[in-house]
mmCIF file of C-alpha atoms in Angstrom:
data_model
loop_
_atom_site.group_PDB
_atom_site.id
_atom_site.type_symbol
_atom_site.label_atom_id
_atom_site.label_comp_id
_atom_site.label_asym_id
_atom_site.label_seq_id
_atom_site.Cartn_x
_atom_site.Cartn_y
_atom_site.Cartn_z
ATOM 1 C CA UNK I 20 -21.780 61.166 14.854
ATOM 2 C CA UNK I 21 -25.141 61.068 12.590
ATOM 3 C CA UNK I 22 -24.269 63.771 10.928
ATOM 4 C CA UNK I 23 -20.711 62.759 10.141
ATOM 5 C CA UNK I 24 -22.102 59.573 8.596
ATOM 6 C CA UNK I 25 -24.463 61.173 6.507
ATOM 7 C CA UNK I 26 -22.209 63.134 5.202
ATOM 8 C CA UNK I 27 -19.879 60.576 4.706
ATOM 9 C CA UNK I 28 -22.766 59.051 3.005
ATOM 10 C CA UNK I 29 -23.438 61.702 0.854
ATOM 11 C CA UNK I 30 -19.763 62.155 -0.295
ATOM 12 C CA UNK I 31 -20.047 58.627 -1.836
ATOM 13 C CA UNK I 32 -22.873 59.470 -3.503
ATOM 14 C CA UNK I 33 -21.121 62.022 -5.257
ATOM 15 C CA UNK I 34 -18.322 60.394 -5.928
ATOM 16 C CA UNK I 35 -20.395 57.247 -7.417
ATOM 17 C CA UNK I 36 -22.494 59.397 -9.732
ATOM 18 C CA UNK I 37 -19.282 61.771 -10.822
ATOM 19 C CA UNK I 38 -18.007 58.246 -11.568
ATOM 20 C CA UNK I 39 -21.123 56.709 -13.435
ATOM 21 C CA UNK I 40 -20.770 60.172 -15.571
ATOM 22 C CA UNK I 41 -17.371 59.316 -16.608
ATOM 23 C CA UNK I 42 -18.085 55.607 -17.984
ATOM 24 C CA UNK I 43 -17.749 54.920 -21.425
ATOM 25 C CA UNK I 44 -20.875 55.352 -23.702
ATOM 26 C CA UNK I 45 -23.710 57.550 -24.255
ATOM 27 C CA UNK I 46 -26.719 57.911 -21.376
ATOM 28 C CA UNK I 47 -28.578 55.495 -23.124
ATOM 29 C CA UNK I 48 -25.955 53.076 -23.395
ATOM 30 C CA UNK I 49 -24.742 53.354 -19.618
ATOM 31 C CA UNK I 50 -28.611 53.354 -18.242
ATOM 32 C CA UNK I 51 -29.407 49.792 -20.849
ATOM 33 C CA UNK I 52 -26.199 48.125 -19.134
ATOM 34 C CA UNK I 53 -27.127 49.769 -15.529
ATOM 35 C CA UNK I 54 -30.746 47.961 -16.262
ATOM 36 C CA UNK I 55 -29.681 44.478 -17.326
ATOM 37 C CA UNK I 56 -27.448 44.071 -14.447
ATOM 38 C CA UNK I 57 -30.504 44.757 -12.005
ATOM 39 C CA UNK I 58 -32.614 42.751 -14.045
ATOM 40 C CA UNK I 59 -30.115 39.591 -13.957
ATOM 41 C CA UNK I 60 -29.778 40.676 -10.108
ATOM 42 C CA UNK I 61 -33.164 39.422 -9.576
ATOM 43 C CA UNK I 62 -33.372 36.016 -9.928
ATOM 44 C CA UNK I 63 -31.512 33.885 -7.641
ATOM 45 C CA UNK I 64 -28.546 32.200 -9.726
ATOM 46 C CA UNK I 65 -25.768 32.934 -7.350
ATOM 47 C CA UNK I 66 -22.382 33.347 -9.233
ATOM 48 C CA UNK I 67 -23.984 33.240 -12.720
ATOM 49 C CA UNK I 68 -25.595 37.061 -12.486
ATOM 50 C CA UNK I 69 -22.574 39.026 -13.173
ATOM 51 C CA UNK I 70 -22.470 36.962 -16.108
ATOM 52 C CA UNK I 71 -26.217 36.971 -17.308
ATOM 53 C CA UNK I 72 -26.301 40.717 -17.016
ATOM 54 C CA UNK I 73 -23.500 41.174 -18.659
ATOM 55 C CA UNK I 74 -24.442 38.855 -21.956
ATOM 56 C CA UNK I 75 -27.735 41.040 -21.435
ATOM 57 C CA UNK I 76 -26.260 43.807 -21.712
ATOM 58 C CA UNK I 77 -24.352 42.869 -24.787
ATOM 59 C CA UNK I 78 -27.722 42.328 -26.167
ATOM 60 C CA UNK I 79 -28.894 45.516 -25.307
ATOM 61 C CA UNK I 80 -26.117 47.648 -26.554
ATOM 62 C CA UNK I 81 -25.081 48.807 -22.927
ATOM 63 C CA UNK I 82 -22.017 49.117 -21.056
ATOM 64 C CA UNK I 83 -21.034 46.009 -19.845
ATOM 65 C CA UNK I 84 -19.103 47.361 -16.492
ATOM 66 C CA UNK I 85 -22.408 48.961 -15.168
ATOM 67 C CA UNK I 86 -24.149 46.045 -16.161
ATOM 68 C CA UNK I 87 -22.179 44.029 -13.764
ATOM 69 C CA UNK I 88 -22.067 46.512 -11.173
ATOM 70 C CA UNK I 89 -26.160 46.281 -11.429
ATOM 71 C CA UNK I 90 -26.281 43.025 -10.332
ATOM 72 C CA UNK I 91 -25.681 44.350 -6.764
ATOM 73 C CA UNK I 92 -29.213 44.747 -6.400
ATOM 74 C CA UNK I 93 -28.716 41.255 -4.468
ATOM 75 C CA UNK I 94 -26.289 40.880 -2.307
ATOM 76 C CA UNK I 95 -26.253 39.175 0.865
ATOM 77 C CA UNK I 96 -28.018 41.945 2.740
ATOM 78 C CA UNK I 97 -30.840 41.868 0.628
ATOM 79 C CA UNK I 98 -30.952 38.188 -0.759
ATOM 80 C CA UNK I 99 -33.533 37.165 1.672
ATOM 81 C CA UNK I 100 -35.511 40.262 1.301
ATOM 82 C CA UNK I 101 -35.648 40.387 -2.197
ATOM 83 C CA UNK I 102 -36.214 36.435 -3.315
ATOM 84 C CA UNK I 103 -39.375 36.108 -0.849
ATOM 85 C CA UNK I 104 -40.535 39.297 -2.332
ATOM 86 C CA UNK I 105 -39.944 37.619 -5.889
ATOM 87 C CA UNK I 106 -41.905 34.221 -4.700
ATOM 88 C CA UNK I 107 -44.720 36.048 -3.094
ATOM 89 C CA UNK I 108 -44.912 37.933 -6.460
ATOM 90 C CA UNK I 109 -45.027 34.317 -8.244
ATOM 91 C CA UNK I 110 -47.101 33.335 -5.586
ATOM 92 C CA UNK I 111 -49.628 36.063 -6.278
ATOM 93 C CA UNK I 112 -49.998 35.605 -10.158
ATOM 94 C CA UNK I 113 -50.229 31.352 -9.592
ATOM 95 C CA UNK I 114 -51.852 31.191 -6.896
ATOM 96 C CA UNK I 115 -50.426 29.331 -3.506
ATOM 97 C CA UNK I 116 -50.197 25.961 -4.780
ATOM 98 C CA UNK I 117 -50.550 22.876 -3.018
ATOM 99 C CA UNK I 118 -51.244 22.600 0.583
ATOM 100 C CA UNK I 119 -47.685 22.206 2.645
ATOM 101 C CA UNK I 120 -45.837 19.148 2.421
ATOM 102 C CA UNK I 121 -46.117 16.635 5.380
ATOM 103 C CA UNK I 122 -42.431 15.652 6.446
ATOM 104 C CA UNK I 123 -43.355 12.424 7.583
ATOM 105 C CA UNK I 124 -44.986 10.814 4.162
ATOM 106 C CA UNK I 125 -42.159 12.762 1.653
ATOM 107 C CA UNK I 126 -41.401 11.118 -1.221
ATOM 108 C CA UNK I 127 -39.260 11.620 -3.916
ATOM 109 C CA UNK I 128 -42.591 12.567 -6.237
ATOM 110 C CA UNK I 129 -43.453 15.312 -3.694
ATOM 111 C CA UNK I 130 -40.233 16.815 -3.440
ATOM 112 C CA UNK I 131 -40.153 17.073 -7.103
ATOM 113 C CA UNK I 132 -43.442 18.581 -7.155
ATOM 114 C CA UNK I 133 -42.943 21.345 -4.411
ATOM 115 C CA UNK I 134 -39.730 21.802 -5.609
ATOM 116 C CA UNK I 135 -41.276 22.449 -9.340
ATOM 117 C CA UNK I 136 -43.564 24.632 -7.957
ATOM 118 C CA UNK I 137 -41.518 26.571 -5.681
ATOM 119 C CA UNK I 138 -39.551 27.455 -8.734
ATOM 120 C CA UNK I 139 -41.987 28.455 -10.869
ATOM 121 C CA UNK I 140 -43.073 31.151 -8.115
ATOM 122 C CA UNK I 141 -39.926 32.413 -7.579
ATOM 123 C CA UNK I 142 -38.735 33.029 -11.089
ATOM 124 C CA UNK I 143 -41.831 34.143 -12.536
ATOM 125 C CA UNK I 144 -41.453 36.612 -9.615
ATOM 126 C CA UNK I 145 -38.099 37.181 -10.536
ATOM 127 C CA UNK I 146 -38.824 38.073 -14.157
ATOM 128 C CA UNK I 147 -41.876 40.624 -13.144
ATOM 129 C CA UNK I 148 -39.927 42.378 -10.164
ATOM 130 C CA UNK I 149 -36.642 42.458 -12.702
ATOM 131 C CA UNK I 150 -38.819 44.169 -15.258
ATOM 132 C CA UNK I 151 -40.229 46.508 -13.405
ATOM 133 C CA UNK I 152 -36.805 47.077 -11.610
ATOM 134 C CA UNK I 153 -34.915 47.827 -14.249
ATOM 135 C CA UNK I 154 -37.428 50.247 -16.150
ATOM 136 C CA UNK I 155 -37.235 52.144 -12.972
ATOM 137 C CA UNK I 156 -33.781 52.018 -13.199
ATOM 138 C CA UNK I 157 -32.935 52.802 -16.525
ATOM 139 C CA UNK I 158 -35.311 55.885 -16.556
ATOM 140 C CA UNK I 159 -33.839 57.563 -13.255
ATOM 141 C CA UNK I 160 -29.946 56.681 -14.591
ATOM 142 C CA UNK I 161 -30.921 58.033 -18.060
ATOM 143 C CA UNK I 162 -32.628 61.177 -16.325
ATOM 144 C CA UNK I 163 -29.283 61.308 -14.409
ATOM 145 C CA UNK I 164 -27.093 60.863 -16.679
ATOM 146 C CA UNK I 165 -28.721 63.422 -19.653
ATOM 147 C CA UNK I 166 -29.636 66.301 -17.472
ATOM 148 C CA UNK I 167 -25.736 67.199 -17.454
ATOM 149 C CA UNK I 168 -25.466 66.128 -21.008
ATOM 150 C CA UNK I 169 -28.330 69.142 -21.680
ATOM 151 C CA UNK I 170 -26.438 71.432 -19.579
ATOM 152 C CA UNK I 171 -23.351 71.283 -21.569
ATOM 153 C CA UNK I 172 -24.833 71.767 -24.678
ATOM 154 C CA UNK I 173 -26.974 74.666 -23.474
ATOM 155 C CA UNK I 174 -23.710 75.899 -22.503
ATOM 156 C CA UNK I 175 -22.051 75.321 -26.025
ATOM 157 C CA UNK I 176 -25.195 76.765 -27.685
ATOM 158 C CA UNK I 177 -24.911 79.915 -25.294
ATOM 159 C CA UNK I 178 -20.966 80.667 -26.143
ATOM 160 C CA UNK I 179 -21.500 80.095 -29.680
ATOM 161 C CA UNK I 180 -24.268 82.929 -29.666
ATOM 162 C CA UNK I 181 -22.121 85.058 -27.213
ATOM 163 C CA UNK I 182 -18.938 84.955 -29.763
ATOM 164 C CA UNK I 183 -21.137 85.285 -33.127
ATOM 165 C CA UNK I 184 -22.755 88.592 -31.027
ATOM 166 C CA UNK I 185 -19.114 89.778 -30.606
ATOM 167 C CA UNK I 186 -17.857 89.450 -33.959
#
């Protein structure tokens, strides 16, 4: 059972990167759109990241369907996951803030301020985690992606040598 799921597993893998071989655009193209989606993917704008990493990826120069698929990074699996990784991140670099907001004495002053500050965390979080995301990214797709690219030309190179040798 294990092992039929892995290998199911692993045959979408495949299929994914055979796929992500075939899109449109150099490797350097495909890994900048691949890296703006992950870096829009980060921050929490729900329904406005597909969007974001595609414009980012217009700005880049990179392929605009990977960009999109990038965003995938968050999902609803890994919303929850990701986001209080991105404020404790935020958290880290401003320090925690203000002590915890008494429910009973709220105000509309102290909502504004938490809220304010909550935000802050988060998306200075976001922006640090997207970075460092999406370099990571970019460099394994682009590794991906050219090591075939070298492979075909060292094959190209090899037949041109083996039909000059032969006539």
């Amino acid at each position: 059972m294990i092992q039929q799921t892995l290998q199911g597993i692993i045959r979408r893998l495949r299929r994914w990167l055979v796929w992500l071989w075939q899109q449109e655009g150099t490797p350097g193209q495909r890994a900048r759109g691949v890296a703006a989606g992950v870096f829009s993917g980060c921050f929490p704008f729900f329904g406005l990241q597909t969007l974001l990493g595609v414009a980012l990826a217009s700005v880049l120069r990179g392929n605009h369907v990977l960009a999109a698929i990038g965003t995938w990074i968050s999902n609803p699996i890994t919303y929850l996951p990701l986001y209080w990784f991105n404020y404790q991140v935020g958290s880290s670099l401003l320090g925690q803030g203000q002590n915890d907001l008494d429910l009973t004495r709220l105000n509309g002053q102290d909502l504004w301020t938490q809220g304010w500050a909550f935000s802050t965390r988060l998306l200075l979080g976001s922006s640090l985690v997207g970075a460092i995301a999406s370099l990571f990214t970019s460099c394994v797709v682009y590794g991906l992606l050219k090591g075939p690219a070298k492979a075909k030309s060292r094959q190209r190179i090899y037949r041109r040598r083996n039909q000059s040798k032969h006539d």
